[in-house]
Coordinates of C-alpha atoms in Angstrom, one line a residue:
M65 CA -18.0 -38.1 43.1
K66 CA -17.6 -41.3 41.2
A67 CA -18.7 -39.7 38.2
L68 CA -16.1 -36.6 38.4
L69 CA -13.3 -39.2 39.2
K70 CA -14.6 -41.1 35.9
I71 CA -14.2 -37.7 33.7
I72 CA -11.1 -37.3 35.1
L73 CA -9.8 -40.2 34.1
L74 CA -10.9 -39.9 30.7
L75 CA -9.7 -36.8 30.0
F76 CA -6.3 -38.6 29.8
L77 CA -7.5 -41.3 27.1
P78 CA -6.0 -40.1 23.7
G79 CA -8.4 -39.6 21.0
F80 CA -11.6 -39.7 23.2
S81 CA -14.2 -36.8 23.0
I82 CA -14.9 -35.7 26.0
A83 CA -17.9 -34.0 24.7
Q84 CA -19.8 -37.5 24.3
I85 CA -19.9 -38.0 27.9
A86 CA -19.4 -34.7 29.8
T87 CA -21.5 -31.6 30.1
I88 CA -19.8 -28.2 30.3
D89 CA -20.9 -28.1 33.8
S90 CA -19.0 -31.6 34.6
L91 CA -16.1 -30.3 32.9
K92 CA -16.1 -26.9 34.9
N93 CA -16.3 -29.1 38.2
V94 CA -13.0 -31.1 37.1
F95 CA -11.5 -27.6 36.3
T96 CA -12.7 -26.5 39.8
N97 CA -11.8 -29.6 41.7
A98 CA -8.6 -30.8 39.8
G99 CA -5.8 -32.2 42.3
N100 CA -3.0 -31.2 40.0
D101 CA -2.5 -28.4 37.3
S102 CA -2.3 -31.1 34.4
V103 CA -5.8 -32.2 34.9
S104 CA -7.0 -28.5 35.3
Y105 CA -5.3 -27.7 32.1
R106 CA -6.6 -30.4 30.4
A107 CA -10.2 -29.4 31.5
C108 CA -9.4 -26.2 30.1
K109 CA -9.1 -27.5 26.7
F110 CA -12.0 -29.1 26.5
I111 CA -13.9 -26.1 27.9
Y112 CA -12.4 -23.8 25.4
D113 CA -13.5 -26.1 22.7
Y114 CA -16.8 -25.9 23.8
Y115 CA -17.0 -22.3 23.5
E116 CA -14.7 -21.8 21.0
E117 CA -17.2 -20.7 18.1
T118 CA -19.9 -19.9 20.4
N119 CA -19.1 -18.0 23.3
R120 CA -16.0 -15.9 22.5
D121 CA -15.8 -14.1 25.9
S122 CA -15.6 -17.4 27.6
A123 CA -13.6 -19.0 25.3
F124 CA -10.9 -16.2 26.0
L125 CA -11.2 -16.5 29.5
Y126 CA -10.6 -20.4 29.6
A127 CA -7.9 -19.7 26.9
E128 CA -6.3 -17.1 29.7
K129 CA -6.7 -20.0 32.5
A130 CA -4.8 -22.3 30.6
L131 CA -2.0 -19.8 29.5
I132 CA -1.6 -19.2 33.5
L133 CA -1.5 -22.9 34.1
A134 CA 1.2 -23.4 31.3
Q135 CA 3.3 -20.5 32.4
K136 CA 3.0 -21.7 36.2
N137 CA 4.6 -25.1 34.9
K138 CA 6.9 -23.6 32.4
K139 CA 5.3 -25.7 29.4
K140 CA 6.6 -23.4 26.8
L141 CA 4.6 -25.3 23.8
A142 CA 1.3 -25.0 25.7
E143 CA 2.1 -21.3 26.6
I144 CA 2.3 -20.8 22.8
H145 CA -0.7 -22.7 21.8
S146 CA -2.8 -20.6 24.6
L147 CA -1.4 -17.4 23.1
N148 CA -2.8 -18.3 19.9
N149 CA -6.3 -19.1 21.2
K150 CA -6.4 -16.0 22.9
A151 CA -5.6 -14.3 19.7
Y152 CA -8.1 -16.0 17.7
Q153 CA -10.7 -15.1 20.2
L154 CA -9.7 -11.5 19.9
I155 CA -10.0 -11.5 16.3
G156 CA -13.7 -12.8 16.7
L157 CA -14.0 -10.0 19.1
G158 CA -12.7 -7.2 16.5
R159 CA -9.6 -6.6 18.8
Y160 CA -7.2 -6.7 15.9
A161 CA -4.4 -4.9 17.5
E162 CA -4.6 -6.9 20.8
S163 CA -4.6 -9.8 18.9
L164 CA -1.3 -9.1 17.0
Q165 CA 0.6 -8.7 20.1
Y166 CA -0.3 -12.3 21.3
L167 CA 0.6 -13.5 17.7
L168 CA 4.1 -11.6 17.9
E169 CA 4.7 -13.0 21.3
A170 CA 3.7 -16.3 20.1
F171 CA 6.3 -16.2 17.1
R172 CA 9.2 -15.1 19.6
K173 CA 8.4 -17.9 21.9
V174 CA 8.2 -20.7 19.3
E175 CA 11.7 -19.4 18.0
A176 CA 13.1 -20.4 21.4
P177 CA 15.9 -23.1 21.2
G178 CA 15.1 -26.4 22.9
I179 CA 11.4 -26.6 23.1
E180 CA 10.9 -29.0 20.4
N181 CA 12.3 -31.3 22.9
E182 CA 10.1 -30.5 25.7
K183 CA 7.7 -33.1 27.4
T184 CA 4.5 -31.1 26.5
W185 CA 0.6 -31.1 28.1
I186 CA -1.9 -31.6 25.2
L187 CA -2.1 -29.0 22.5
F188 CA -5.1 -29.9 20.5
S189 CA -8.1 -31.9 22.1
S190 CA -9.4 -33.2 18.9
N191 CA -7.5 -36.0 17.1
P192 CA -4.7 -37.1 17.1
S193 CA -4.6 -36.1 20.7
F194 CA -1.2 -37.3 21.2
F195 CA 0.8 -36.0 18.5
T196 CA 4.3 -37.6 18.1
G197 CA 5.7 -35.5 15.6
N198 CA 7.4 -32.2 16.2
N199 CA 5.4 -30.2 18.6
K200 CA 7.8 -26.9 17.8
L201 CA 6.5 -27.0 14.1
L202 CA 3.1 -27.7 15.0
M203 CA 3.0 -24.3 17.0
L204 CA 4.4 -22.9 14.3
A205 CA 2.1 -24.1 11.7
Y206 CA -0.9 -22.7 13.9
T207 CA 0.7 -19.3 14.8
H208 CA 1.0 -18.7 11.1
H209 CA -2.6 -20.0 10.9
I210 CA -3.9 -17.9 13.5
F211 CA -1.9 -15.0 11.8
G212 CA -3.5 -15.8 8.6
I213 CA -7.0 -15.4 10.0
L214 CA -5.9 -11.7 11.3
M215 CA -4.7 -10.6 7.7
W216 CA -7.7 -12.3 6.4
Q217 CA -10.3 -10.3 8.9
T218 CA -8.2 -7.0 8.3
D219 CA -8.5 -7.3 4.8
N220 CA -4.9 -8.5 3.8
N221 CA -5.8 -11.4 1.6
E222 CA -2.3 -11.4 0.1
Q223 CA -0.6 -11.9 3.2
S224 CA -3.5 -14.2 4.6
I225 CA -2.6 -16.4 1.8
V226 CA 1.2 -16.3 2.6
H227 CA 0.5 -17.4 6.2
F228 CA -2.1 -20.2 5.4
G229 CA 0.4 -21.2 2.9
Q230 CA 3.2 -21.7 5.4
A231 CA 0.8 -23.1 7.7
R232 CA -0.2 -25.9 5.1
K233 CA 3.5 -26.6 4.2
I234 CA 4.6 -27.4 7.8
S235 CA 1.5 -29.4 8.8
S236 CA 1.8 -31.3 5.8
G237 CA 5.7 -31.6 6.3
I238 CA 4.9 -32.9 10.0
G239 CA 2.0 -35.3 9.1
H240 CA -0.5 -33.4 10.9
E241 CA -3.5 -33.8 8.7
I242 CA -6.1 -31.9 10.7
R243 CA -4.0 -28.6 10.8
Q244 CA -3.4 -29.2 6.9
M245 CA -7.1 -29.5 6.7
M246 CA -7.7 -26.2 8.3
A247 CA -5.1 -24.7 6.1
D248 CA -6.6 -26.0 3.0
M249 CA -9.8 -24.5 4.1
N250 CA -8.8 -21.1 4.4
L251 CA -6.1 -21.0 1.5
G252 CA -9.4 -22.1 -0.8
R253 CA -11.3 -18.9 0.3
G254 CA -8.1 -16.7 -0.5
Y255 CA -7.6 -18.2 -4.0
A256 CA -11.5 -17.8 -4.6
T257 CA -11.3 -14.1 -3.5
I258 CA -8.6 -13.6 -6.2
N259 CA -10.5 -15.2 -8.8
Q260 CA -8.1 -18.3 -8.9
L261 CA -10.9 -20.8 -8.8
D262 CA -9.2 -24.1 -10.2
T263 CA -6.8 -23.7 -7.0
A264 CA -9.5 -22.8 -4.8
L265 CA -11.4 -25.7 -5.7
Q266 CA -8.5 -28.2 -5.4
L267 CA -7.6 -26.9 -1.8
E268 CA -11.3 -27.2 -0.9
K269 CA -11.5 -31.0 -2.2
E270 CA -8.4 -31.8 -0.3
A271 CA -9.8 -30.3 2.8
E272 CA -13.2 -32.3 2.6
Q273 CA -11.0 -35.4 2.0
L274 CA -8.8 -34.8 5.1
A275 CA -12.0 -34.1 7.1
F276 CA -13.4 -37.5 6.3
K277 CA -9.9 -39.3 6.8
T278 CA -9.4 -37.7 10.3
N279 CA -13.2 -37.5 11.3
F280 CA -12.6 -34.0 12.2
K281 CA -15.7 -32.5 10.8
K282 CA -16.1 -29.6 13.1
Y283 CA -15.6 -27.0 9.9
L284 CA -16.9 -29.4 7.2
G285 CA -20.1 -27.2 6.3
Q286 CA -17.8 -24.2 5.9
V287 CA -15.5 -26.5 3.5

């Protein structure tokens, strides 16, 4: 029980990597035994991250659980984030039409008035865990990013460049360097595909610099 309480407390520390101290089983235990929805949701986020690129069915399951918690508690920004996470996993599963529906819903919801003033739950569990900028624009950038991935996977490189470009522009404008790095990485691939290699290299170099600057190295090998 003491170990469980310790993990629950650490879930609320900004910038702390839960993966450093918690196994996936302990995180699931937190989710099951949490005394409130905020803790359950945060545990979902870390479990989702654990499975994100390794088990798409499990990642989709925990994105759905996070979505239900966000909707129950009327956390619109967290809801948009969870819709995007579900869309991302569906892309990986080859279910493109379903992914598109979640993304269109995310775009509709992110345009709702007033959500920029919402006191949100955590959106990304990587640094910076507690972003102090415009979370509405952050979610708009994220939605463009996932839409760009859908376009890339469905062989629409022109539209993927457009949406990754929007994600990069918005992320840069609000100072979210991890989202900018992710957009750079994907834009570089898009420009390489159309043989604009100087632009591609410039973007990938920027992505590499931001990966080291933010210490978010999850995709550094891909960069």
